[in-house]
XYZ file of C-alpha atoms in Angstrom:
305
model
C 20.108 29.841 -50.263
C 21.155 27.188 -52.730
C 23.377 27.960 -55.671
C 22.373 29.978 -58.741
C 18.831 30.672 -57.601
C 16.710 32.101 -60.398
C 19.758 33.067 -62.464
C 19.257 32.566 -66.238
C 21.369 30.067 -68.145
C 23.923 31.819 -70.365
C 24.076 31.091 -74.073
C 27.006 29.069 -75.465
C 30.070 31.216 -76.076
C 32.208 28.785 -78.019
C 32.237 25.374 -79.642
C 34.244 22.703 -77.850
C 35.214 19.227 -78.945
C 34.367 16.109 -76.981
C 37.182 13.675 -76.269
C 37.117 10.190 -74.759
C 39.327 10.067 -71.660
C 41.530 7.168 -70.723
C 39.987 4.964 -68.081
C 41.812 5.989 -64.907
C 40.063 3.375 -62.805
C 38.709 5.778 -60.265
C 37.619 4.045 -57.076
C 35.977 6.894 -55.136
C 33.304 9.151 -56.633
C 31.850 12.266 -55.001
C 28.993 14.201 -56.561
C 27.425 17.560 -55.931
C 23.637 17.240 -56.331
C 21.892 20.345 -57.693
C 22.930 21.088 -61.262
C 25.311 18.115 -61.256
C 23.244 14.962 -60.783
C 20.146 16.985 -61.649
C 20.033 19.134 -64.761
C 18.724 22.142 -62.825
C 18.720 23.464 -59.281
C 15.914 21.923 -57.200
C 15.401 24.794 -54.767
C 12.106 25.907 -56.297
C 10.829 22.315 -56.299
C 11.652 22.083 -52.593
C 10.058 25.466 -51.886
C 6.868 24.414 -53.675
C 6.707 21.274 -51.528
C 6.715 23.511 -48.461
C 4.158 25.896 -49.971
C 1.799 23.006 -50.827
C 2.221 21.454 -47.380
C 1.378 24.719 -45.623
C -1.554 25.312 -48.002
C -3.010 21.997 -46.835
C -2.750 23.357 -43.298
C -4.631 26.498 -44.266
C -1.585 28.750 -44.547
C -0.451 30.733 -47.583
C 3.283 30.905 -48.182
C 3.703 31.839 -51.848
C 4.342 35.500 -51.046
C 6.547 34.553 -48.092
C 8.797 32.534 -50.392
C 8.980 35.355 -52.921
C 10.058 37.680 -50.110
C 12.708 35.200 -48.954
C 14.120 35.017 -52.477
C 14.111 38.803 -52.846
C 15.857 39.293 -49.507
C 18.567 36.834 -50.500
C 19.142 38.302 -53.951
C 19.193 41.865 -52.625
C 21.746 40.979 -49.962
C 23.822 38.908 -52.387
C 23.863 41.696 -54.976
C 24.747 44.298 -52.350
C 27.634 42.166 -51.097
C 29.040 41.455 -54.558
C 28.695 45.091 -55.601
C 30.771 46.263 -52.641
C 33.285 43.417 -52.652
C 36.837 44.218 -53.736
C 38.411 42.955 -55.952
C 35.668 42.892 -58.597
C 35.058 39.719 -60.665
C 37.229 40.853 -63.585
C 39.998 41.768 -61.127
C 40.044 38.365 -59.445
C 42.658 36.564 -61.521
C 43.872 33.906 -59.083
C 42.236 30.905 -57.499
C 43.085 32.251 -54.046
C 41.194 35.484 -54.741
C 38.144 33.586 -55.972
C 38.152 31.318 -52.923
C 38.336 34.347 -50.624
C 35.308 35.805 -52.377
C 33.337 32.571 -52.055
C 34.167 32.362 -48.344
C 33.146 36.003 -47.885
C 29.579 34.979 -48.779
C 29.197 32.849 -45.641
C 27.300 35.444 -43.597
C 25.006 36.232 -46.546
C 24.213 32.551 -47.028
C 23.756 31.750 -43.339
C 21.424 34.703 -42.801
C 19.366 33.452 -45.735
C 19.265 29.906 -44.323
C 18.169 31.349 -40.976
C 15.361 33.356 -42.604
C 14.116 30.173 -44.270
C 14.315 28.259 -40.978
C 12.336 30.866 -39.036
C 9.754 31.453 -41.780
C 7.802 28.299 -40.943
C 7.758 27.226 -44.602
C 8.876 23.670 -43.881
C 7.239 23.101 -40.484
C 5.606 19.692 -40.093
C 7.293 17.851 -42.970
C 8.794 14.555 -41.811
C 11.937 12.803 -43.022
C 9.783 10.124 -44.648
C 7.698 12.732 -46.443
C 10.811 14.402 -47.833
C 11.950 11.058 -49.248
C 8.497 10.527 -50.757
C 8.522 14.010 -52.271
C 11.940 13.364 -53.805
C 10.649 10.235 -55.518
C 7.491 12.012 -56.669
C 9.516 14.890 -58.120
C 11.410 12.493 -60.394
C 8.246 10.648 -61.444
C 6.474 13.907 -62.296
C 9.418 15.269 -64.253
C 9.872 18.220 -61.900
C 13.383 16.932 -61.237
C 15.367 15.715 -64.230
C 18.440 13.529 -63.790
C 21.483 14.249 -65.929
C 21.878 11.751 -68.739
C 24.098 8.778 -67.979
C 24.107 9.148 -64.189
C 22.292 5.873 -63.564
C 24.687 4.014 -65.852
C 27.715 5.620 -64.210
C 26.547 4.514 -60.753
C 26.058 0.984 -62.081
C 29.621 1.016 -63.429
C 30.989 2.325 -60.114
C 29.282 -0.467 -58.206
C 30.416 -3.109 -60.710
C 33.984 -1.960 -60.036
C 33.336 -2.274 -56.286
C 33.889 1.462 -56.058
C 32.226 3.794 -53.588
C 30.252 6.983 -54.118
C 28.587 9.696 -52.113
C 27.047 13.158 -52.168
C 28.207 16.526 -50.829
C 25.569 19.230 -51.234
C 24.284 22.561 -49.897
C 20.716 21.378 -50.589
C 18.180 21.989 -47.808
C 17.187 18.315 -47.492
C 19.371 15.217 -47.660
C 16.176 13.158 -47.353
C 14.780 14.751 -50.521
C 18.088 13.899 -52.224
C 17.828 10.278 -51.082
C 14.295 10.044 -52.451
C 15.422 11.422 -55.817
C 18.304 8.949 -55.981
C 16.166 5.965 -55.021
C 13.590 6.755 -57.683
C 16.284 7.319 -60.297
C 18.227 4.154 -59.446
C 15.088 2.121 -58.655
C 16.505 0.655 -55.461
C 17.266 1.460 -51.840
C 20.261 3.782 -51.646
C 22.593 3.419 -48.664
C 25.325 5.876 -49.528
C 26.690 8.761 -47.454
C 24.881 12.032 -48.180
C 26.604 14.967 -46.533
C 24.022 17.703 -46.929
C 21.718 19.819 -44.819
C 18.464 18.460 -43.427
C 15.135 19.901 -42.311
C 13.687 18.830 -38.986
C 9.927 18.791 -38.369
C 10.142 22.316 -36.979
C 11.364 23.438 -40.393
C 14.850 24.265 -39.122
C 17.774 23.715 -41.503
C 20.537 21.720 -39.804
C 23.916 20.706 -41.188
C 25.848 17.460 -40.725
C 28.335 17.039 -37.895
C 31.808 17.868 -39.214
C 34.841 16.412 -37.435
C 36.677 19.694 -37.959
C 34.334 21.468 -35.533
C 32.615 18.578 -33.773
C 29.384 20.487 -34.357
C 26.503 20.407 -36.774
C 27.637 22.762 -39.525
C 25.278 24.115 -42.165
C 26.765 23.523 -45.616
C 26.399 26.792 -47.504
C 29.763 27.821 -48.955
C 32.778 26.295 -50.685
C 34.860 25.874 -47.525
C 32.185 23.888 -45.696
C 31.718 21.649 -48.729
C 35.475 21.033 -48.795
C 35.425 20.028 -45.114
C 32.551 17.644 -45.841
C 34.327 16.135 -48.850
C 37.552 15.532 -46.932
C 35.578 13.970 -44.081
C 33.886 11.656 -46.559
C 37.225 10.599 -48.059
C 38.588 9.968 -44.560
C 35.580 7.817 -43.674
C 36.343 5.709 -46.751
C 39.974 5.374 -45.583
C 41.016 7.016 -48.842
C 44.805 6.831 -49.344
C 47.403 7.590 -52.009
C 46.701 4.328 -53.831
C 43.045 5.210 -54.376
C 41.794 7.559 -57.074
C 38.964 9.931 -56.309
C 36.947 12.189 -58.578
C 34.659 15.082 -57.672
C 31.860 16.284 -59.962
C 30.463 19.788 -59.407
C 28.851 22.661 -61.280
C 28.827 25.774 -59.129
C 31.094 28.193 -57.259
C 30.343 26.353 -54.003
C 32.208 23.395 -55.552
C 35.338 25.428 -56.240
C 37.465 24.231 -53.338
C 36.439 20.601 -53.745
C 37.257 20.626 -57.460
C 40.735 22.045 -56.885
C 41.695 19.961 -53.869
C 44.698 17.694 -54.610
C 42.915 14.701 -53.059
C 40.614 14.454 -56.090
C 40.407 14.975 -59.816
C 37.843 17.694 -60.406
C 35.314 17.520 -63.221
C 33.135 20.564 -63.888
C 29.596 19.662 -64.963
C 27.523 21.957 -67.165
C 25.845 22.339 -70.521
C 28.247 23.851 -73.078
C 30.719 24.570 -70.300
C 28.976 27.838 -69.535
C 28.368 27.508 -65.815
C 29.259 30.457 -63.589
C 32.042 28.285 -62.216
C 33.668 27.566 -65.569
C 33.440 31.184 -66.669
C 35.142 32.137 -63.414
C 37.896 29.570 -63.892
C 38.645 30.883 -67.376
C 39.680 34.248 -65.910
C 42.359 32.789 -63.643
C 46.002 32.937 -64.603
C 46.979 30.157 -62.223
C 47.987 26.780 -63.671
C 44.747 24.861 -64.015
C 44.248 21.769 -61.898
C 40.747 21.057 -63.158
C 41.365 19.551 -66.581
C 37.949 18.520 -67.792
C 34.266 19.200 -67.814
C 31.311 17.157 -68.938
C 27.852 18.002 -70.270
C 26.447 14.751 -68.946
C 27.490 11.354 -67.649
C 26.653 9.490 -70.857
C 29.682 7.232 -71.449
C 31.394 9.625 -69.039
C 32.381 11.751 -72.049
C 34.710 14.522 -70.980
C 35.587 17.737 -72.738
C 39.173 18.930 -72.788
C 39.345 21.819 -70.359
C 42.812 22.921 -71.463
C 41.480 23.498 -74.993
C 38.873 25.771 -73.459
C 41.605 27.796 -71.804
C 43.723 27.991 -74.937
C 40.786 29.129 -77.054
C 39.460 31.666 -74.563
């Protein structure tokens, strides 16, 4: 499943001050999609597209989707309950990464259940793009403030940008982006896709030479590094990665990029997890939105925690 499904947003735990960062002239920008470019996860929007499509074909899938969600949450909870060390005992980045990677089988079984359920059978690539545009127009998908302006600034600098996501449909993502930016978007989107049989497929990763479903932090890291390589990213270029969830952990901490955690009030699951680590912090900032690219001092968060 996609990140943070049906989990409630936590309340703010502390007040943090906004600071204006120095312009570091980044040239390469990589964004997670759900909860980063969008203000909320889009998994339920995508599920409802499938439910409506099957309803038009005379099939009812509302209960099927509820069962898929329950199966995922039950398996996820069972795994986390049994996993050692417990969250409060995981005090290093290495331990947290091991936990995130341990979820691979849970996530892949969930993706497989979705694929074999028939929920997304018969939906074409073009329809997914259309549905992405419609979701923005209807307000079902909300874009984080300042994203459009940030993309404009990137392109004015002759910079490059792309997406790395565990979302089910890269075509839905493209539709959302095109509606938001009001133009054709020809950027790399390394995400999963749904074929017309409703099967979730991943992009081809050079590391394996195979289509690899993006579901966990290690697969997102492989996708990010492949994207940087395709851009011929070198030591003279500066890259930034924006992400909001535990699946972004390895990307955010990779030395090839500067990581920026995205989330309202800094209270994402990811940020709360990072605050427990005793390792020197490599991720220095987080942002509530992209408006003026205002960043919040992450080190202050650590010192005040």
